[in-house]
CSV table of C-alpha atoms and ligand atoms in Angstrom, one decimal:
chain,number,residue,atom,x,y,z
D,248,MET,CA,37.4,-8.1,-64.3
D,249,ALA,CA,34.7,-10.6,-64.4
D,250,ALA,CA,36.5,-13.1,-62.2
D,251,ALA,CA,36.4,-10.7,-59.3
D,252,ALA,CA,32.6,-10.7,-59.3
D,253,ALA,CA,32.6,-14.5,-58.9
D,254,GLY,CA,34.7,-14.3,-55.7
D,255,PRO,CA,33.3,-14.4,-52.2
D,256,GLU,CA,32.5,-11.3,-50.3
D,257,ARG,CA,34.8,-10.8,-47.4
D,258,THR,CA,31.9,-10.3,-45.0
D,259,GLY,CA,28.6,-12.1,-44.9
D,260,PRO,CA,28.0,-15.8,-44.0
D,261,GLY,CA,30.9,-18.1,-43.6
D,262,ALA,CA,34.3,-17.0,-42.6
D,263,ILE,CA,37.3,-15.9,-44.4
D,264,ALA,CA,40.7,-16.7,-42.9
D,265,LEU,CA,44.1,-15.6,-44.0
D,266,LEU,CA,46.5,-18.4,-44.7
D,267,GLY,CA,49.3,-16.0,-45.4
D,268,PRO,CA,51.9,-15.3,-48.1
D,269,ALA,CA,52.4,-18.3,-50.3
D,270,PRO,CA,55.3,-19.2,-52.5
D,271,GLY,CA,54.4,-18.7,-56.2
D,272,ALA,CA,51.5,-16.5,-55.5
D,273,PRO,CA,50.2,-14.4,-58.4
D,274,SER,CA,50.8,-10.7,-58.3
D,275,CYS,CA,48.6,-7.6,-58.5
D,276,PRO,CA,49.9,-4.0,-58.7
D,277,HIS,CA,50.5,-4.3,-54.9
D,278,GLY,CA,52.9,-7.2,-55.2
D,279,PRO,CA,52.2,-10.9,-54.4
D,280,ALA,CA,48.7,-11.7,-53.4
D,281,LEU,CA,47.8,-13.4,-50.1
D,282,LEU,CA,46.2,-16.8,-49.8
D,283,PHE,CA,42.9,-16.9,-48.0
D,284,VAL,CA,40.4,-19.6,-47.3
D,285,LYS,CA,36.7,-19.3,-47.3
D,286,THR,CA,34.8,-21.7,-45.1
D,287,SER,CA,31.1,-22.0,-45.2
D,288,GLN,CA,29.3,-23.3,-42.2
D,289,GLY,CA,28.9,-27.0,-42.1
D,290,LYS,CA,31.7,-27.7,-44.5
D,291,GLU,CA,35.0,-28.8,-43.2
D,292,GLU,CA,37.4,-27.7,-45.9
D,293,GLY,CA,37.1,-24.3,-47.4
D,294,ARG,CA,38.1,-23.2,-50.9
D,295,ARG,CA,41.3,-21.3,-51.1
D,296,PHE,CA,41.8,-18.1,-53.1
D,297,TYR,CA,44.3,-15.3,-53.7
D,298,ALA,CA,43.4,-11.7,-53.1
D,299,CYS,CA,45.2,-8.4,-52.9
D,300,SER,CA,47.3,-8.0,-49.8
D,301,ALA,CA,47.0,-4.3,-49.5
D,302,CYS,CA,43.4,-3.4,-50.4
D,303,ARG,CA,40.5,-4.9,-48.5
D,304,ASP,CA,38.1,-2.8,-50.5
D,305,ARG,CA,37.4,-4.4,-53.9
D,306,LYS,CA,37.0,-0.9,-55.3
D,307,ASP,CA,40.7,-0.3,-54.8
D,308,CYS,CA,42.0,-3.5,-56.2
D,309,ASN,CA,39.8,-6.3,-57.4
D,310,PHE,CA,42.5,-8.9,-57.8
D,311,PHE,CA,41.0,-12.4,-57.3
D,312,GLN,CA,41.9,-15.9,-58.2
D,313,TRP,CA,40.9,-19.3,-56.9
D,314,GLU,CA,44.0,-21.3,-55.9
D,315,ASP,CA,43.1,-24.2,-58.1
D,316,GLU,CA,42.0,-22.0,-61.0
D,317,LYS,CA,43.6,-22.5,-64.4
D,318,VAL,CA,44.6,-19.1,-65.7
D,319,SER,CA,44.8,-18.8,-69.4
D,320,GLU,CA,47.9,-17.3,-71.2
D,321,THR,CA,45.7,-14.5,-72.4
D,322,ARG,CA,44.5,-13.7,-69.0
D,323,LEU,CA,48.1,-13.9,-67.6
D,324,ALA,CA,49.3,-11.5,-70.3
D,325,ALA,CA,46.4,-9.1,-69.6
D,326,ARG,CA,47.2,-9.2,-65.9
D,327,GLU,CA,50.8,-8.4,-66.6
D,328,GLU,CA,49.9,-5.5,-68.7
D,329,TYR,CA,47.4,-4.3,-66.1
D,330,ASN,CA,50.1,-4.4,-63.4
D,331,ARG,CA,52.5,-2.5,-65.6
D,332,ASN,CA,49.8,0.2,-66.3
D,333,HIS,CA,49.1,0.6,-62.7
D,334,GLN,CA,52.7,1.6,-61.8
D,335,PRO,CA,53.2,5.2,-60.7
D,336,SER,CA,53.8,7.7,-63.6
D,337,PHE,CA,57.2,8.7,-62.4
D,338,THR,CA,59.8,6.4,-60.9
D,339,HIS,CA,61.3,7.2,-57.5
D,340,GLN,CA,64.5,8.2,-59.2
D,341,GLN,CA,62.6,10.6,-61.5
D,342,ASN,CA,60.8,12.1,-58.5
D,343,VAL,CA,64.1,12.7,-56.8
D,344,ASP,CA,65.4,14.5,-59.8
D,345,ARG,CA,62.2,16.5,-60.1
D,346,TYR,CA,62.6,17.6,-56.5
D,347,LYS,CA,66.1,18.8,-57.0
D,348,ASN,CA,64.9,20.8,-59.9
D,349,PHE,CA,61.8,22.1,-58.0
D,350,VAL,CA,63.9,23.6,-55.2
D,351,LEU,CA,66.0,25.6,-57.7
D,352,PHE,CA,62.9,27.7,-58.6
D,353,PRO,CA,61.9,30.8,-56.6
D,354,LEU,CA,58.8,30.5,-54.4
D,355,SER,CA,56.7,32.1,-57.1
D,356,LYS,CA,57.3,29.2,-59.4
D,357,ARG,CA,56.7,26.4,-56.9
D,358,ARG,CA,53.3,24.8,-57.3
D,359,PHE,CA,51.7,21.7,-55.9
D,360,CYS,CA,48.7,20.2,-57.7
D,361,GLN,CA,46.2,19.2,-55.1
D,362,GLU,CA,44.2,17.0,-57.5
D,363,CYS,CA,47.2,15.0,-58.7
D,364,GLN,CA,49.0,15.4,-55.3
D,365,GLN,CA,52.1,16.3,-57.2
D,366,LEU,CA,54.8,19.0,-57.1
D,367,LEU,CA,54.7,20.8,-60.5
D,368,LEU,CA,57.5,22.1,-62.5
D,369,PRO,CA,56.7,25.3,-64.5
D,370,ALA,CA,56.6,23.3,-67.8
D,371,GLU,CA,53.8,21.2,-66.4
D,372,TRP,CA,51.5,23.9,-65.3
D,373,GLU,CA,49.6,23.9,-68.6
D,374,GLU,CA,48.7,20.2,-68.2
D,375,HIS,CA,47.2,20.9,-64.8
D,376,SER,CA,45.5,24.2,-65.6
D,377,GLY,CA,42.1,23.0,-64.7
D,378,HIS,CA,43.3,21.6,-61.3
D,379,GLN,CA,43.3,23.2,-57.9
D,380,PHE,CA,46.8,24.0,-56.8
D,381,LEU,CA,48.8,25.6,-54.0
D,382,CYS,CA,51.5,28.2,-54.8
D,383,GLY,CA,54.6,29.4,-53.1
D,384,ILE,CA,55.5,26.0,-51.6
D,385,THR,CA,58.1,26.8,-48.9
D,386,THR,CA,61.0,24.7,-47.8
D,387,ALA,CA,59.1,24.2,-44.5
D,388,GLN,CA,56.2,22.8,-46.4
D,389,LEU,CA,58.5,20.5,-48.4
D,390,LYS,CA,59.8,19.3,-45.0
D,391,SER,CA,56.4,18.3,-43.8
D,392,PRO,CA,54.8,16.5,-46.7
D,393,SER,CA,52.3,14.8,-44.4
D,394,GLN,CA,50.7,18.3,-44.0
D,395,LEU,CA,50.9,19.1,-47.7
D,396,LEU,CA,49.4,15.8,-48.9
D,397,TYR,CA,45.9,15.1,-48.0
D,398,PRO,CA,45.5,12.0,-45.8
D,399,LEU,CA,44.2,9.0,-47.6
D,400,GLU,CA,41.3,8.2,-45.3
D,401,ASN,CA,39.9,5.4,-47.3
D,402,LYS,CA,39.2,3.2,-44.2
D,403,LYS,CA,39.8,-0.1,-45.7
D,404,THR,CA,43.0,0.5,-47.7
D,405,ASN,CA,45.2,3.3,-46.6
D,406,ALA,CA,43.6,4.5,-43.5
D,407,GLN,CA,46.1,7.3,-42.9
D,408,TYR,CA,45.7,8.6,-39.4
D,409,LEU,CA,48.4,11.1,-38.5
D,410,PHE,CA,49.9,11.4,-35.0
D,411,ALA,CA,48.9,14.4,-33.0
D,412,ASP,CA,52.0,16.5,-32.5
D,413,ARG,CA,52.1,15.7,-28.8
D,414,SER,CA,52.1,12.0,-29.4
D,415,CYS,CA,54.7,12.2,-32.1
D,416,GLN,CA,57.0,14.3,-29.9
D,417,PHE,CA,56.5,11.9,-27.1
D,418,LEU,CA,57.4,8.9,-29.2
D,419,LEU,CA,60.5,10.6,-30.6
D,420,ASN,CA,61.7,11.7,-27.1
D,421,LEU,CA,61.1,8.2,-25.8
D,422,LEU,CA,63.2,6.7,-28.6
D,423,ILE,CA,66.0,9.2,-28.0
D,424,ASP,CA,66.0,8.6,-24.2
D,425,LEU,CA,66.1,4.9,-24.8
D,426,GLY,CA,69.3,5.5,-26.8
D,427,PHE,CA,68.1,4.7,-30.3
D,428,ARG,CA,69.8,6.5,-33.2
D,429,ARG,CA,68.1,4.8,-36.1
D,430,VAL,CA,64.4,4.4,-36.6
D,431,LEU,CA,62.8,2.1,-39.2
D,432,SER,CA,59.5,4.0,-39.7
D,433,VAL,CA,57.1,1.5,-41.2
D,434,GLY,CA,53.9,3.4,-42.0
D,435,THR,CA,54.8,6.3,-39.8
D,436,PRO,CA,55.4,9.2,-42.2
D,437,ARG,CA,54.8,11.9,-39.6
D,438,LEU,CA,57.4,10.4,-37.2
D,439,HIS,CA,59.8,10.1,-40.1
D,440,GLU,CA,59.2,13.7,-41.1
D,441,MET,CA,59.7,14.9,-37.5
D,442,ILE,CA,63.1,13.1,-37.4
D,443,GLN,CA,64.1,14.3,-40.9
D,444,SER,CA,63.3,17.9,-40.2
D,445,LYS,CA,65.1,18.0,-36.8
D,446,ALA,CA,68.1,16.4,-38.4
D,447,SER,CA,68.3,19.1,-41.0
D,448,GLN,CA,67.8,21.9,-38.5
D,449,GLU,CA,69.7,20.9,-35.4
D,450,GLU,CA,73.3,20.0,-35.7
D,451,GLU,CA,73.7,17.8,-32.6
D,452,PHE,CA,70.5,15.8,-33.6
D,453,SER,CA,71.9,12.5,-34.7
D,454,VAL,CA,68.8,10.3,-35.2
D,455,ARG,CA,68.1,9.0,-38.7
D,456,SER,CA,65.0,7.4,-40.1
D,457,LEU,CA,64.1,5.3,-43.1
D,458,LEU,CA,60.4,5.4,-44.1
D,459,LEU,CA,58.8,2.3,-45.5
D,460,ASP,CA,55.3,3.0,-46.7
D,461,ILE,CA,52.9,2.1,-49.5
D,462,ASP,CA,52.0,5.7,-50.2
D,463,PHE,CA,54.2,6.5,-53.2
D,464,ARG,CA,53.4,10.2,-53.0
D,465,TYR,CA,56.2,10.4,-50.4
D,466,SER,CA,58.8,9.5,-53.0
D,467,GLN,CA,58.5,13.1,-54.2
D,468,PHE,CA,60.0,14.4,-51.0
D,469,TYR,CA,62.6,11.8,-50.0
D,470,THR,CA,65.6,10.1,-51.6
D,471,GLU,CA,65.9,6.4,-52.1
D,472,ASP,CA,68.0,6.3,-48.8
D,473,GLU,CA,65.1,7.9,-46.9
D,474,PHE,CA,62.0,6.2,-48.3
D,475,CYS,CA,61.2,2.8,-49.7
D,476,HIS,CA,57.9,2.0,-51.4
D,477,TYR,CA,56.9,-1.0,-49.3
D,478,ASN,CA,53.8,-3.1,-48.7
D,479,MET,CA,53.7,-4.3,-45.1
D,480,PHE,CA,51.1,-6.9,-45.7
D,481,ASN,CA,53.3,-9.0,-47.9
D,482,HIS,CA,56.7,-7.6,-47.2
D,483,HIS,CA,57.0,-6.4,-50.8
D,484,PHE,CA,59.6,-3.8,-51.7
D,485,PHE,CA,58.4,-2.2,-54.9
D,486,GLY,CA,61.9,-1.1,-55.7
D,487,GLY,CA,63.1,-4.6,-55.8
D,488,GLU,CA,66.5,-5.9,-54.6
D,489,ALA,CA,68.1,-2.4,-54.6
D,490,ALA,CA,65.4,-1.1,-52.1
D,491,ARG,CA,65.7,-4.2,-50.0
D,492,GLU,CA,69.5,-3.6,-49.8
D,493,ILE,CA,68.9,0.0,-48.6
D,494,CYS,CA,66.7,-1.3,-45.9
D,495,ARG,CA,69.3,-4.0,-44.9
D,496,LYS,CA,72.1,-1.5,-44.8
D,497,PHE,CA,70.0,0.8,-42.6
D,498,LEU,CA,69.4,-2.0,-40.2
D,499,TYR,CA,73.1,-2.7,-39.9
D,500,GLU,CA,74.1,-1.1,-36.6
D,501,GLU,CA,77.2,0.7,-37.7
D,502,ASN,CA,79.2,2.4,-35.0
D,503,GLY,CA,76.9,0.9,-32.4
D,504,GLU,CA,74.0,3.0,-33.6
D,505,LYS,CA,71.0,1.2,-32.1
D,506,VAL,CA,68.0,0.5,-34.4
D,507,ILE,CA,64.3,0.4,-33.4
D,508,MET,CA,61.4,-0.3,-35.7
D,509,VAL,CA,58.2,1.8,-35.2
D,510,THR,CA,55.0,0.9,-37.0
D,511,ASP,CA,51.5,2.1,-37.0
D,512,PRO,CA,49.6,-0.1,-39.5
D,513,PRO,CA,46.0,0.3,-40.7
D,514,PHE,CA,43.7,-1.8,-38.5
D,515,GLY,CA,41.6,-4.5,-40.1
D,516,GLY,CA,41.7,-8.2,-39.7
D,517,LEU,CA,45.1,-8.9,-41.2
D,518,VAL,CA,47.2,-9.1,-38.0
D,519,GLU,CA,48.8,-12.3,-39.1
D,520,ALA,CA,49.9,-10.8,-42.4
D,521,LEU,CA,51.5,-7.9,-40.6
D,522,ALA,CA,53.2,-10.2,-38.1
D,523,SER,CA,54.6,-12.3,-40.9
D,524,SER,CA,56.1,-9.2,-42.5
D,525,PHE,CA,57.5,-7.8,-39.3
D,526,LYS,CA,59.1,-11.1,-38.5
D,527,LYS,CA,60.8,-10.8,-41.9
D,528,LEU,CA,62.1,-7.3,-41.1
D,529,MET,CA,63.3,-8.7,-37.7
D,530,ALA,CA,65.1,-11.5,-39.5
D,531,MET,CA,66.7,-8.9,-41.8
D,532,TRP,CA,68.0,-7.1,-38.8
D,533,LYS,CA,69.3,-10.3,-37.2
D,534,GLU,CA,71.2,-11.2,-40.4
D,535,THR,CA,73.0,-8.0,-40.5
D,536,GLU,CA,75.1,-8.8,-37.4
D,537,LYS,CA,77.2,-11.9,-36.9
D,538,GLU,CA,77.7,-11.4,-33.2
D,539,GLY,CA,75.8,-9.7,-30.5
D,540,HIS,CA,72.3,-10.3,-31.6
D,541,ASP,CA,72.3,-13.9,-30.6
D,542,ASN,CA,69.0,-14.3,-28.9
D,543,LYS,CA,67.8,-10.8,-29.2
D,544,GLU,CA,65.0,-9.4,-31.2
D,545,MET,CA,65.0,-6.1,-33.1
D,546,PRO,CA,63.4,-3.6,-30.7
D,547,MET,CA,60.0,-2.7,-31.9
D,548,PHE,CA,57.0,-0.4,-31.2
D,549,TRP,CA,53.9,-1.7,-32.8
D,550,ILE,CA,51.2,0.9,-32.5
D,551,PHE,CA,47.7,-0.7,-32.5
D,552,PRO,CA,44.4,-0.6,-30.7
D,553,TYR,CA,44.3,-2.3,-27.3
D,554,PHE,CA,41.6,-4.8,-28.4
D,555,PHE,CA,44.2,-6.5,-30.6
D,556,GLU,CA,46.3,-7.3,-27.6
D,557,SER,CA,45.7,-11.1,-27.6
D,558,ARG,CA,46.2,-11.3,-31.4
D,559,ILE,CA,49.5,-9.5,-31.2
D,560,LEU,CA,50.7,-11.6,-28.3
D,561,ASP,CA,49.8,-14.7,-30.2
D,562,PHE,CA,52.5,-13.8,-32.8
D,563,PHE,CA,54.9,-12.0,-30.5
D,564,PRO,CA,54.8,-13.5,-27.0
D,565,SER,CA,57.7,-11.2,-26.0
D,566,PHE,CA,55.6,-8.1,-26.5
D,567,SER,CA,53.6,-6.2,-23.9
D,568,MET,CA,51.1,-3.5,-24.2
D,569,MET,CA,51.8,0.0,-22.7
D,570,ASP,CA,49.0,2.1,-21.3
D,571,TYR,CA,50.0,5.2,-23.3
D,572,GLN,CA,47.1,6.5,-25.4
D,573,VAL,CA,48.4,7.5,-28.8
D,574,ASP,CA,46.6,10.5,-30.1
D,575,TYR,CA,45.8,11.4,-33.7
D,576,ASP,CA,44.9,14.5,-35.6
D,577,ASN,CA,42.2,13.2,-37.8
D,578,ARG,CA,40.8,10.2,-36.1
D,579,ALA,CA,37.1,9.9,-35.4
D,580,LEU,CA,37.6,6.8,-33.2
D,581,TYR,CA,37.7,8.6,-29.9
D,582,LYS,CA,35.3,8.0,-27.1
D,583,HIS,CA,34.6,10.8,-24.8
D,584,GLY,CA,35.7,9.9,-21.3
D,585,LYS,CA,34.3,11.3,-18.1
D,586,THR,CA,36.9,14.0,-18.0
D,587,GLY,CA,35.9,15.1,-21.5
D,588,ARG,CA,39.3,14.2,-22.6
D,589,ARG,CA,39.5,12.2,-25.8
D,590,GLN,CA,40.2,8.6,-25.1
D,591,SER,CA,42.2,6.9,-27.9
D,592,PRO,CA,42.0,3.1,-28.0
D,593,VAL,CA,45.5,3.0,-29.6
D,594,ARG,CA,48.5,1.7,-27.6
D,595,ILE,CA,52.1,0.9,-28.0
D,596,PHE,CA,53.1,-2.8,-28.1
D,597,THR,CA,56.8,-3.4,-27.5
D,598,ASN,CA,59.4,-6.1,-26.8
D,599,LEU,CA,61.4,-3.7,-24.7
D,600,PRO,CA,61.1,-4.2,-20.9
D,601,PRO,CA,57.9,-2.3,-19.8
D,602,SER,CA,59.8,-0.7,-17.0
D,603,MET,CA,61.9,1.2,-19.5
D,604,ILE,CA,59.0,2.9,-21.1
D,605,VAL,CA,58.5,6.1,-19.1
D,606,LEU,CA,55.1,7.6,-19.6
D,607,PRO,CA,54.5,11.3,-18.9
D,608,GLU,CA,53.3,12.0,-15.3
D,609,GLU,CA,51.9,15.4,-16.4
D,610,GLU,CA,49.4,13.4,-18.4
D,611,GLY,CA,48.4,11.4,-15.4
D,612,TYR,CA,50.4,8.2,-15.9
D,613,ARG,CA,52.0,6.8,-12.8
D,614,PHE,CA,54.5,4.0,-12.1
D,615,CYS,CA,53.2,0.8,-10.5
D,616,SER,CA,56.0,-0.6,-8.5
D,617,VAL,CA,54.4,-4.1,-8.3
D,618,CYS,CA,53.8,-4.3,-12.1
D,619,GLN,CA,57.1,-2.5,-12.8
D,620,ARG,CA,55.5,-0.3,-15.5
D,621,TYR,CA,53.7,3.0,-16.0
D,622,VAL,CA,50.0,2.8,-16.1
D,623,SER,CA,47.2,5.3,-16.8
D,624,SER,CA,45.7,7.2,-13.8
D,625,GLY,CA,42.4,5.2,-13.9
D,626,ASN,CA,44.2,1.8,-14.0
D,627,GLN,CA,44.0,0.5,-10.4
D,628,HIS,CA,46.2,-2.3,-9.2
D,629,CYS,CA,43.9,-5.3,-8.5
D,630,GLU,CA,45.1,-7.2,-5.4
D,631,ILE,CA,43.4,-10.5,-6.6
D,632,CYS,CA,44.8,-10.4,-10.1
D,633,ASN,CA,48.0,-8.9,-8.8
D,634,SER,CA,48.2,-6.6,-11.7
D,635,CYS,CA,47.0,-3.3,-13.1
D,636,THR,CA,44.2,-4.8,-15.3
D,637,SER,CA,42.5,-2.0,-17.1
D,638,LYS,CA,43.0,-2.0,-20.9
D,639,ASP,CA,41.1,1.1,-21.8
D,640,GLY,CA,42.2,3.5,-19.1
D,641,ARG,CA,38.9,3.2,-17.2
D,642,ARG,CA,38.9,1.6,-13.8
D,643,TRP,CA,38.0,-2.1,-14.2
D,644,LYS,CA,36.2,-4.3,-11.6
D,645,HIS,CA,37.1,-7.7,-10.4
D,646,CYS,CA,34.6,-10.6,-11.0
D,647,VAL,CA,35.1,-13.4,-8.6
D,648,LEU,CA,33.2,-15.8,-10.8
D,649,CYS,CA,35.3,-15.1,-13.9
D,650,LYS,CA,38.4,-14.8,-11.7
D,651,LYS,CA,39.5,-11.7,-13.6
D,652,CYS,CA,38.9,-8.0,-13.9
D,653,VAL,CA,36.4,-6.9,-16.5
D,654,LYS,CA,35.2,-3.6,-18.0
D,655,PRO,CA,33.1,-1.4,-15.7
D,656,SER,CA,30.1,-1.7,-18.0
D,657,TRP,CA,30.0,-5.5,-17.9
D,658,PHE,CA,28.1,-7.7,-15.6
D,659,HIS,CA,28.2,-11.4,-15.0
D,660,CYS,CA,25.7,-13.4,-17.0
D,661,ASN,CA,24.8,-16.7,-15.4
D,662,SER,CA,23.5,-18.4,-18.5
D,663,CYS,CA,26.6,-17.4,-20.5
D,664,ASN,CA,28.8,-18.1,-17.5
D,665,CYS,CA,30.9,-15.1,-18.1
D,666,CYS,CA,31.0,-11.3,-17.9
D,667,THR,CA,29.6,-9.5,-20.9
D,668,LEU,CA,27.6,-6.4,-22.0
D,669,PRO,CA,24.2,-6.1,-20.3
D,670,LYS,CA,22.6,-6.2,-23.8
D,671,HIS,CA,23.6,-9.5,-25.4
D,672,SER,CA,21.9,-12.6,-26.7
D,673,CYS,CA,22.8,-15.6,-24.6
D,674,GLU,CA,24.1,-17.7,-27.4
D,675,LYS,CA,27.5,-18.3,-28.6
D,676,THR,CA,29.1,-18.4,-32.0
D,677,ASP,CA,32.0,-20.8,-32.1
D,678,ILE,CA,33.9,-19.0,-34.8
D,679,GLY,CA,36.1,-16.3,-33.4
D,680,CYS,CA,35.3,-12.6,-34.1
D,681,PHE,CA,37.1,-11.5,-37.3
D,682,LEU,CA,38.1,-8.3,-35.6
D,683,CYS,CA,39.4,-9.2,-32.2
D,684,GLY,CA,39.7,-13.0,-32.6
D,685,LYS,CA,37.7,-13.7,-29.5
D,686,ALA,CA,34.9,-16.3,-29.4
D,687,GLY,CA,31.4,-15.4,-28.4
D,688,HIS,CA,30.5,-12.7,-30.9
D,689,LYS,CA,30.7,-11.8,-34.6
D,690,ARG,CA,32.5,-8.9,-36.0
D,691,SER,CA,29.4,-6.7,-36.2
D,692,ALA,CA,28.9,-7.2,-32.4
D,693,CYS,CA,32.5,-6.8,-31.4
D,694,PRO,CA,32.8,-4.9,-28.2
D,695,SER,CA,35.8,-3.2,-29.5
D,696,LEU,CA,33.6,-1.3,-31.9
D,697,SER,CA,31.4,0.2,-29.3
K,951,LIG,N1,50.3,7.7,-37.4
K,951,LIG,C1,51.2,7.5,-38.5
K,951,LIG,C2,50.5,7.2,-39.7
K,951,LIG,C3,49.7,5.9,-39.6
K,951,LIG,S1,48.5,5.7,-40.8
K,951,LIG,C4,52.0,8.8,-38.6
K,951,LIG,O1,51.4,9.9,-38.2
K,951,LIG,O2,53.1,8.8,-39.0
K,951,LIG,C5,49.0,4.2,-41.6
K,951,LIG,C6,50.2,4.4,-42.6
K,951,LIG,O3,50.4,3.1,-43.2
K,951,LIG,C7,50.0,5.4,-43.7
K,951,LIG,O4,51.1,6.2,-43.9
K,951,LIG,C8,49.7,4.5,-44.9
K,951,LIG,O5,50.1,5.1,-46.1
K,951,LIG,C9,50.5,3.3,-44.6
K,951,LIG,N2,50.1,2.1,-45.2
K,951,LIG,C10,48.8,1.7,-45.4
K,951,LIG,N3,48.7,0.5,-46.0
K,951,LIG,C11,50.0,0.1,-46.1
K,951,LIG,C12,50.7,-1.1,-46.6
K,951,LIG,N4,50.0,-2.1,-47.1
K,951,LIG,N5,52.0,-1.2,-46.6
K,951,LIG,C13,52.8,-0.1,-46.1
K,951,LIG,N6,52.2,1.0,-45.6
K,951,LIG,C14,50.9,1.1,-45.6
K,952,LIG,ZN1,47.0,18.1,-61.6
K,953,LIG,ZN1,50.1,-2.7,-10.9
K,954,LIG,ZN1,41.2,-8.5,-10.8
K,955,LIG,ZN1,32.2,-12.6,-14.5
């Protein structure tokens, strides 16, 4: 599309800010586009434009339109056709039928095409004859699709990082101990799959999960009551009203079955878009019950890096960050701590009382009776701040001039009048960092990246 080339780059000079979902926004194959504004330095008002909500890489979806742009009938028609052509080749319903069919075949006839990421029925083998495939797909493999499918690691768009087994198990046990019986799994296919497979194997296991994810490949393995094709950046249900209704029903706490939402979104600057969608899911939960929910919020675990803490709290003041380090199978983001143990920057943010979140003592977490929460072993209680101040698990030090605790590697710079990295240029940028939102540096110099 030529129009895309005319659009601004998302990095580079000037800043791009998200204004959010807008009524009447045009759609791309990923649902309604989001409204952004590009401001250039020196100019007060920026020009607004729509861009794809899900893909921050132009290569994945190049949808672009200035807000004030007149779009011709021809272009509108072309866009509609383009959106239609970019729908998956099978519907969810068709995939459910295919699955039922697939499991009727003996192992020798069960193939999975690795190139198309698709279960193959014998009649389809021919079409995929040049493709790499796996044979003898077992029931166990069908129950853990996250292992069968290759993770979409495209950083900017899907960023599929799967929980390490230990972390996934920890999350599930935590949810069960907290008394939850229903889990709305938003972008957490591995947690969903752990719940589903336990439910099918253990009779007393009574937890249920509904997966909401943009990765349509999962529709091959789950029914419409178990998976909704969903975009968490614009709260779009691809299955329309029927899918929305399934989600609504799931959130209705029948027989007192308590619901919690667990989400592990891709990171990238769109915290406000995520927050807006999560608020809509919370509202959906609230509307399901006439009484009882009065002033309560749907319980939630938002799994995200610690350096987004202030951004998340801006949108959800009732949340707090837990010290637990969420581990992944395929994540290259780890630092190597002193102990040689991988240090994940990813944490759990929750609106449940922190004292209820019991972290494993065998992994070094301990309870701080003053803070009334579990903290990591390196997180020392600072008498001056009167709290356990470390965010990254290392021991932080108190700066009397800044009147707060700072990272061990920082020092107080008198010309900047604050604590910062020893290597920095003593000048400030007034626009906040695109990544962490803090003033004082640009995205490229964000301390959260180091
Ligand atoms: N740790 C999780 C996976 C997190 S990776 C687990 O192991 O279960 C991020 C997940 O969010 C992926 O499943 C990805 O498909 C999904 N995702 C990415 N963009 C999305 C979007 N716009 N809407 C909904 N889900 C999305
Ligand atoms: Zn194929
Ligand atoms: Zn403390
Ligand atoms: Zn302190
Ligand atoms: Zn200082």
